[in-house]
Short mmCIF file of N, CA and C in Angstrom, two decimals:
data_model
loop_
_atom_site.label_atom_id
_atom_site.label_comp_id
_atom_site.label_asym_id
_atom_site.label_seq_id
_atom_site.Cartn_x
_atom_site.Cartn_y
_atom_site.Cartn_z
N GLN A 1 0.56 20.10 -5.46
CA GLN A 1 0.89 19.32 -6.65
C GLN A 1 0.37 20.05 -7.90
N VAL A 2 1.19 20.12 -8.91
CA VAL A 2 0.82 20.76 -10.18
C VAL A 2 1.07 19.76 -11.30
N GLN A 3 0.08 19.58 -12.16
CA GLN A 3 0.23 18.74 -13.34
C GLN A 3 0.22 19.63 -14.58
N LEU A 4 1.11 19.33 -15.53
CA LEU A 4 1.31 20.19 -16.69
C LEU A 4 1.10 19.41 -17.98
N VAL A 5 0.36 20.03 -18.92
CA VAL A 5 0.12 19.40 -20.22
C VAL A 5 0.40 20.43 -21.31
N GLU A 6 1.39 20.11 -22.15
CA GLU A 6 1.76 21.01 -23.25
C GLU A 6 0.96 20.71 -24.51
N SER A 7 0.79 21.74 -25.33
CA SER A 7 0.17 21.57 -26.63
C SER A 7 0.67 22.66 -27.56
N GLY A 8 0.39 22.50 -28.86
CA GLY A 8 0.73 23.55 -29.81
C GLY A 8 1.94 23.27 -30.67
N GLY A 9 2.63 22.18 -30.41
CA GLY A 9 3.79 21.86 -31.23
C GLY A 9 3.37 21.42 -32.63
N GLY A 10 4.36 21.29 -33.50
CA GLY A 10 4.06 20.84 -34.86
C GLY A 10 5.21 21.11 -35.79
N LEU A 11 4.92 21.02 -37.07
CA LEU A 11 5.90 21.24 -38.13
C LEU A 11 5.66 22.61 -38.75
N VAL A 12 6.71 23.39 -38.88
CA VAL A 12 6.60 24.72 -39.44
C VAL A 12 7.84 25.01 -40.27
N GLN A 13 7.69 25.85 -41.28
CA GLN A 13 8.84 26.23 -42.09
C GLN A 13 9.67 27.29 -41.38
N ALA A 14 10.92 27.35 -41.70
CA ALA A 14 11.79 28.39 -41.15
C ALA A 14 11.20 29.77 -41.43
N GLY A 15 11.25 30.63 -40.41
CA GLY A 15 10.65 31.95 -40.50
C GLY A 15 9.23 32.01 -40.01
N GLY A 16 8.63 30.86 -39.78
CA GLY A 16 7.25 30.80 -39.32
C GLY A 16 7.11 30.96 -37.82
N SER A 17 5.88 30.80 -37.34
CA SER A 17 5.57 31.00 -35.94
C SER A 17 4.75 29.84 -35.39
N LEU A 18 4.88 29.62 -34.10
CA LEU A 18 4.04 28.68 -33.35
C LEU A 18 3.81 29.26 -31.98
N ARG A 19 2.69 28.88 -31.37
CA ARG A 19 2.46 29.23 -29.98
C ARG A 19 2.21 27.96 -29.19
N LEU A 20 3.07 27.74 -28.22
CA LEU A 20 2.91 26.61 -27.32
C LEU A 20 2.08 27.03 -26.11
N SER A 21 1.29 26.10 -25.63
CA SER A 21 0.50 26.32 -24.42
C SER A 21 0.83 25.24 -23.41
N CYS A 22 0.74 25.61 -22.16
CA CYS A 22 0.94 24.65 -21.07
C CYS A 22 -0.19 24.85 -20.08
N ALA A 23 -1.08 23.89 -20.03
CA ALA A 23 -2.21 23.95 -19.12
C ALA A 23 -1.84 23.28 -17.80
N ALA A 24 -2.08 23.99 -16.72
CA ALA A 24 -1.71 23.48 -15.40
C ALA A 24 -2.94 23.19 -14.56
N SER A 25 -2.89 22.13 -13.84
CA SER A 25 -3.92 21.84 -12.86
C SER A 25 -3.33 22.02 -11.48
N GLY A 26 -4.18 22.36 -10.52
CA GLY A 26 -3.67 22.58 -9.18
C GLY A 26 -3.90 24.02 -8.75
N ARG A 27 -4.26 24.17 -7.51
CA ARG A 27 -4.64 25.49 -7.01
C ARG A 27 -3.46 26.42 -6.85
N THR A 28 -2.25 25.89 -6.82
CA THR A 28 -1.10 26.74 -6.52
C THR A 28 -0.37 27.23 -7.77
N PHE A 29 -0.94 27.04 -8.95
CA PHE A 29 -0.27 27.45 -10.17
C PHE A 29 0.14 28.91 -10.12
N SER A 30 -0.74 29.77 -9.65
CA SER A 30 -0.46 31.20 -9.70
C SER A 30 0.70 31.62 -8.82
N SER A 31 1.14 30.75 -7.93
CA SER A 31 2.27 31.08 -7.06
C SER A 31 3.59 30.50 -7.57
N HIS A 32 3.55 29.81 -8.70
CA HIS A 32 4.73 29.12 -9.21
C HIS A 32 5.45 29.92 -10.29
N THR A 33 6.76 29.83 -10.28
CA THR A 33 7.57 30.23 -11.42
C THR A 33 7.42 29.16 -12.49
N MET A 34 7.22 29.59 -13.74
CA MET A 34 7.03 28.65 -14.84
C MET A 34 8.08 28.90 -15.91
N ALA A 35 8.43 27.85 -16.62
CA ALA A 35 9.47 27.98 -17.64
C ALA A 35 9.26 26.97 -18.76
N TRP A 36 9.91 27.26 -19.86
CA TRP A 36 10.01 26.33 -20.99
C TRP A 36 11.47 25.91 -21.15
N PHE A 37 11.66 24.64 -21.32
CA PHE A 37 12.95 24.06 -21.65
C PHE A 37 12.79 23.30 -22.96
N ARG A 38 13.90 22.97 -23.59
CA ARG A 38 13.83 22.17 -24.81
C ARG A 38 15.00 21.21 -24.87
N GLN A 39 14.75 20.13 -25.60
CA GLN A 39 15.80 19.13 -25.78
C GLN A 39 15.80 18.68 -27.23
N ALA A 40 16.87 18.98 -27.91
CA ALA A 40 17.06 18.53 -29.29
C ALA A 40 17.64 17.12 -29.28
N SER A 41 17.45 16.41 -30.35
CA SER A 41 17.92 15.04 -30.44
C SER A 41 19.43 14.98 -30.23
N GLY A 42 19.85 14.15 -29.30
CA GLY A 42 21.27 13.98 -29.03
C GLY A 42 21.90 15.06 -28.18
N LYS A 43 21.08 15.98 -27.67
CA LYS A 43 21.61 17.07 -26.86
C LYS A 43 20.96 17.09 -25.49
N GLU A 44 21.56 17.82 -24.57
CA GLU A 44 20.99 17.96 -23.25
C GLU A 44 19.83 18.96 -23.28
N ARG A 45 18.95 18.80 -22.32
CA ARG A 45 17.83 19.72 -22.20
C ARG A 45 18.36 21.08 -21.76
N GLU A 46 17.82 22.15 -22.33
CA GLU A 46 18.31 23.49 -22.04
C GLU A 46 17.16 24.45 -21.75
N PHE A 47 17.49 25.48 -21.00
CA PHE A 47 16.54 26.52 -20.66
C PHE A 47 16.20 27.34 -21.90
N VAL A 48 14.91 27.72 -22.03
CA VAL A 48 14.47 28.58 -23.13
C VAL A 48 13.95 29.92 -22.60
N ALA A 49 12.97 29.86 -21.71
CA ALA A 49 12.36 31.08 -21.20
C ALA A 49 11.64 30.77 -19.90
N GLY A 50 11.53 31.78 -19.02
CA GLY A 50 10.85 31.59 -17.76
C GLY A 50 10.15 32.86 -17.31
N ILE A 51 9.19 32.70 -16.39
CA ILE A 51 8.39 33.82 -15.92
C ILE A 51 8.01 33.57 -14.47
N ILE A 52 8.14 34.60 -13.63
CA ILE A 52 7.78 34.42 -12.22
C ILE A 52 6.27 34.46 -12.06
N TRP A 53 5.80 34.20 -10.85
CA TRP A 53 4.39 34.00 -10.60
C TRP A 53 3.52 35.17 -11.05
N SER A 54 4.01 36.39 -10.88
CA SER A 54 3.20 37.57 -11.18
C SER A 54 3.29 37.98 -12.65
N GLY A 55 4.23 37.40 -13.38
CA GLY A 55 4.49 37.87 -14.73
C GLY A 55 5.39 39.09 -14.77
N GLY A 56 5.83 39.55 -13.59
CA GLY A 56 6.59 40.78 -13.53
C GLY A 56 8.05 40.66 -13.91
N ARG A 57 8.53 39.46 -14.05
CA ARG A 57 9.92 39.27 -14.49
C ARG A 57 9.99 38.04 -15.39
N THR A 58 10.71 38.21 -16.49
CA THR A 58 10.93 37.12 -17.42
C THR A 58 12.42 36.98 -17.70
N ASN A 59 12.79 35.84 -18.23
CA ASN A 59 14.18 35.59 -18.55
C ASN A 59 14.21 34.71 -19.80
N TYR A 60 15.17 34.95 -20.67
CA TYR A 60 15.26 34.20 -21.93
C TYR A 60 16.68 33.74 -22.19
N ALA A 61 16.79 32.62 -22.84
CA ALA A 61 18.09 32.20 -23.35
C ALA A 61 18.51 33.16 -24.45
N ASP A 62 19.80 33.38 -24.58
CA ASP A 62 20.29 34.31 -25.61
C ASP A 62 19.85 33.88 -27.00
N SER A 63 19.76 32.60 -27.22
CA SER A 63 19.44 32.09 -28.55
C SER A 63 18.01 32.41 -29.00
N VAL A 64 17.14 32.78 -28.07
CA VAL A 64 15.74 33.04 -28.43
C VAL A 64 15.31 34.48 -28.15
N LYS A 65 16.17 35.26 -27.56
CA LYS A 65 15.82 36.65 -27.25
C LYS A 65 15.41 37.40 -28.51
N GLY A 66 14.31 38.15 -28.39
CA GLY A 66 13.81 38.91 -29.52
C GLY A 66 12.92 38.10 -30.45
N ARG A 67 12.88 36.79 -30.29
CA ARG A 67 12.06 35.95 -31.16
C ARG A 67 10.94 35.25 -30.39
N PHE A 68 11.21 34.87 -29.16
CA PHE A 68 10.24 34.14 -28.33
C PHE A 68 9.73 35.05 -27.22
N THR A 69 8.47 34.83 -26.84
CA THR A 69 7.87 35.58 -25.74
C THR A 69 7.10 34.62 -24.84
N ILE A 70 7.43 34.66 -23.56
CA ILE A 70 6.70 33.85 -22.58
C ILE A 70 5.67 34.73 -21.88
N SER A 71 4.51 34.16 -21.61
CA SER A 71 3.47 34.88 -20.88
C SER A 71 2.64 33.88 -20.09
N ARG A 72 1.82 34.39 -19.20
CA ARG A 72 0.99 33.49 -18.40
C ARG A 72 -0.37 34.11 -18.12
N ASP A 73 -1.33 33.26 -17.91
CA ASP A 73 -2.70 33.64 -17.56
C ASP A 73 -3.05 32.90 -16.29
N ASN A 74 -2.97 33.59 -15.17
CA ASN A 74 -3.19 32.93 -13.88
C ASN A 74 -4.67 32.65 -13.61
N VAL A 75 -5.54 33.26 -14.36
CA VAL A 75 -6.97 32.95 -14.22
C VAL A 75 -7.26 31.59 -14.85
N ASN A 76 -6.69 31.36 -16.01
CA ASN A 76 -6.91 30.10 -16.74
C ASN A 76 -5.80 29.08 -16.54
N ASN A 77 -4.88 29.36 -15.63
CA ASN A 77 -3.81 28.40 -15.29
C ASN A 77 -3.04 27.93 -16.53
N THR A 78 -2.63 28.87 -17.35
CA THR A 78 -1.94 28.52 -18.59
C THR A 78 -0.72 29.42 -18.78
N VAL A 79 0.35 28.81 -19.26
CA VAL A 79 1.53 29.58 -19.65
C VAL A 79 1.75 29.35 -21.13
N TYR A 80 2.22 30.38 -21.82
CA TYR A 80 2.37 30.34 -23.27
C TYR A 80 3.82 30.62 -23.67
N LEU A 81 4.17 30.13 -24.83
CA LEU A 81 5.44 30.49 -25.45
C LEU A 81 5.15 30.81 -26.91
N GLN A 82 5.19 32.10 -27.22
CA GLN A 82 5.03 32.55 -28.60
C GLN A 82 6.39 32.51 -29.27
N MET A 83 6.49 31.75 -30.35
CA MET A 83 7.76 31.57 -31.03
C MET A 83 7.65 32.12 -32.45
N ASN A 84 8.41 33.15 -32.72
CA ASN A 84 8.42 33.78 -34.05
C ASN A 84 9.79 33.61 -34.70
N SER A 85 9.83 33.83 -36.00
CA SER A 85 11.09 33.74 -36.76
C SER A 85 11.82 32.44 -36.45
N LEU A 86 11.10 31.37 -36.49
CA LEU A 86 11.67 30.07 -36.12
C LEU A 86 12.79 29.65 -37.07
N LYS A 87 13.76 28.96 -36.50
CA LYS A 87 14.93 28.49 -37.24
C LYS A 87 15.01 26.97 -37.12
N PRO A 88 15.66 26.32 -38.05
CA PRO A 88 15.82 24.85 -37.93
C PRO A 88 16.46 24.43 -36.61
N GLU A 89 17.33 25.25 -36.08
CA GLU A 89 17.98 24.90 -34.81
C GLU A 89 17.05 25.01 -33.60
N ASP A 90 15.84 25.51 -33.80
CA ASP A 90 14.84 25.50 -32.74
C ASP A 90 14.12 24.15 -32.64
N THR A 91 14.39 23.27 -33.56
CA THR A 91 13.76 21.95 -33.54
C THR A 91 14.14 21.20 -32.28
N ALA A 92 13.13 20.77 -31.53
CA ALA A 92 13.36 20.09 -30.25
C ALA A 92 12.01 19.67 -29.66
N VAL A 93 12.09 18.88 -28.62
CA VAL A 93 10.93 18.66 -27.77
C VAL A 93 10.92 19.77 -26.72
N TYR A 94 9.81 20.44 -26.59
CA TYR A 94 9.68 21.56 -25.67
C TYR A 94 8.90 21.11 -24.43
N TYR A 95 9.46 21.40 -23.27
CA TYR A 95 8.87 21.00 -22.00
C TYR A 95 8.48 22.22 -21.18
N CYS A 96 7.32 22.13 -20.57
CA CYS A 96 6.88 23.11 -19.60
C CYS A 96 7.27 22.62 -18.22
N ALA A 97 7.67 23.55 -17.35
CA ALA A 97 8.09 23.17 -16.00
C ALA A 97 7.65 24.22 -15.01
N GLY A 98 7.47 23.80 -13.77
CA GLY A 98 7.06 24.72 -12.72
C GLY A 98 7.79 24.47 -11.42
N ARG A 99 7.93 25.52 -10.65
CA ARG A 99 8.61 25.41 -9.36
C ARG A 99 8.12 26.49 -8.42
N THR A 100 8.31 26.26 -7.14
CA THR A 100 8.16 27.32 -6.16
C THR A 100 9.47 28.09 -6.14
N GLY A 101 9.45 29.31 -5.64
CA GLY A 101 10.66 30.12 -5.64
C GLY A 101 10.76 30.98 -6.87
N LEU A 102 11.69 31.92 -6.85
CA LEU A 102 11.76 32.95 -7.88
C LEU A 102 12.95 32.81 -8.83
N GLN A 103 13.84 31.89 -8.57
CA GLN A 103 14.98 31.71 -9.45
C GLN A 103 14.51 30.99 -10.70
N ILE A 104 14.81 31.56 -11.87
CA ILE A 104 14.15 31.10 -13.09
C ILE A 104 14.93 30.05 -13.85
N GLN A 105 16.24 30.20 -14.01
CA GLN A 105 16.96 29.44 -15.03
C GLN A 105 17.45 28.06 -14.63
N THR A 106 17.55 27.77 -13.34
CA THR A 106 18.19 26.53 -12.93
C THR A 106 17.25 25.35 -13.10
N GLN A 107 17.56 24.49 -14.04
CA GLN A 107 16.69 23.38 -14.40
C GLN A 107 16.44 22.44 -13.21
N ALA A 108 17.47 22.19 -12.43
CA ALA A 108 17.36 21.23 -11.32
C ALA A 108 16.38 21.67 -10.24
N ARG A 109 16.05 22.95 -10.22
CA ARG A 109 15.16 23.46 -9.19
C ARG A 109 13.68 23.23 -9.52
N TYR A 110 13.40 22.84 -10.75
CA TYR A 110 12.01 22.69 -11.17
C TYR A 110 11.43 21.38 -10.67
N GLU A 111 10.27 21.47 -10.08
CA GLU A 111 9.64 20.33 -9.41
C GLU A 111 8.65 19.60 -10.30
N TYR A 112 8.02 20.31 -11.22
CA TYR A 112 6.95 19.72 -12.03
C TYR A 112 7.31 19.86 -13.51
N TRP A 113 7.01 18.81 -14.25
CA TRP A 113 7.35 18.77 -15.67
C TRP A 113 6.19 18.17 -16.46
N GLY A 114 5.99 18.75 -17.66
CA GLY A 114 5.05 18.14 -18.59
C GLY A 114 5.73 17.05 -19.40
N GLN A 115 4.98 16.45 -20.30
CA GLN A 115 5.49 15.34 -21.11
C GLN A 115 6.21 15.82 -22.36
N GLY A 116 6.02 17.07 -22.71
CA GLY A 116 6.73 17.62 -23.86
C GLY A 116 5.89 17.65 -25.12
N THR A 117 6.22 18.59 -26.00
CA THR A 117 5.57 18.69 -27.31
C THR A 117 6.65 18.94 -28.36
N GLN A 118 6.55 18.23 -29.48
CA GLN A 118 7.58 18.30 -30.50
C GLN A 118 7.39 19.52 -31.39
N VAL A 119 8.47 20.26 -31.59
CA VAL A 119 8.49 21.37 -32.55
C VAL A 119 9.56 21.04 -33.59
N THR A 120 9.15 21.03 -34.84
CA THR A 120 10.07 20.76 -35.94
C THR A 120 10.02 21.91 -36.92
N VAL A 121 11.20 22.48 -37.19
CA VAL A 121 11.31 23.61 -38.11
C VAL A 121 12.08 23.16 -39.33
N SER A 122 11.45 23.20 -40.48
CA SER A 122 12.10 22.76 -41.71
C SER A 122 12.76 23.95 -42.41
N SER A 123 13.85 23.64 -43.10
CA SER A 123 14.60 24.71 -43.79
C SER A 123 14.10 24.89 -45.22
#
């Protein structure tokens, strides 16, 4: 069992940066694929970025490539999402998720979810 708690959201101006953190409890964190998803108001939840257990492979949505970076610290059981050059369209609730297995993008495969953290980007 893995429990996830996100932090780091907030209000930022367009062009600014934020770093989200996801603290995980549970001994098996280091063996899990981790990802960030987001859900904007009135829209479906979508994949943002993911990273396999070793950090050796990452995957990003086209809309965030070159601006966002996912990383993980398996010693401290934390996964991060560094978000740069933020745009108003990045405004959403951001969710951390975890799963066993190596397939990164499929939302339905994720077993564990955090409660989400709000990111608001003003123009």
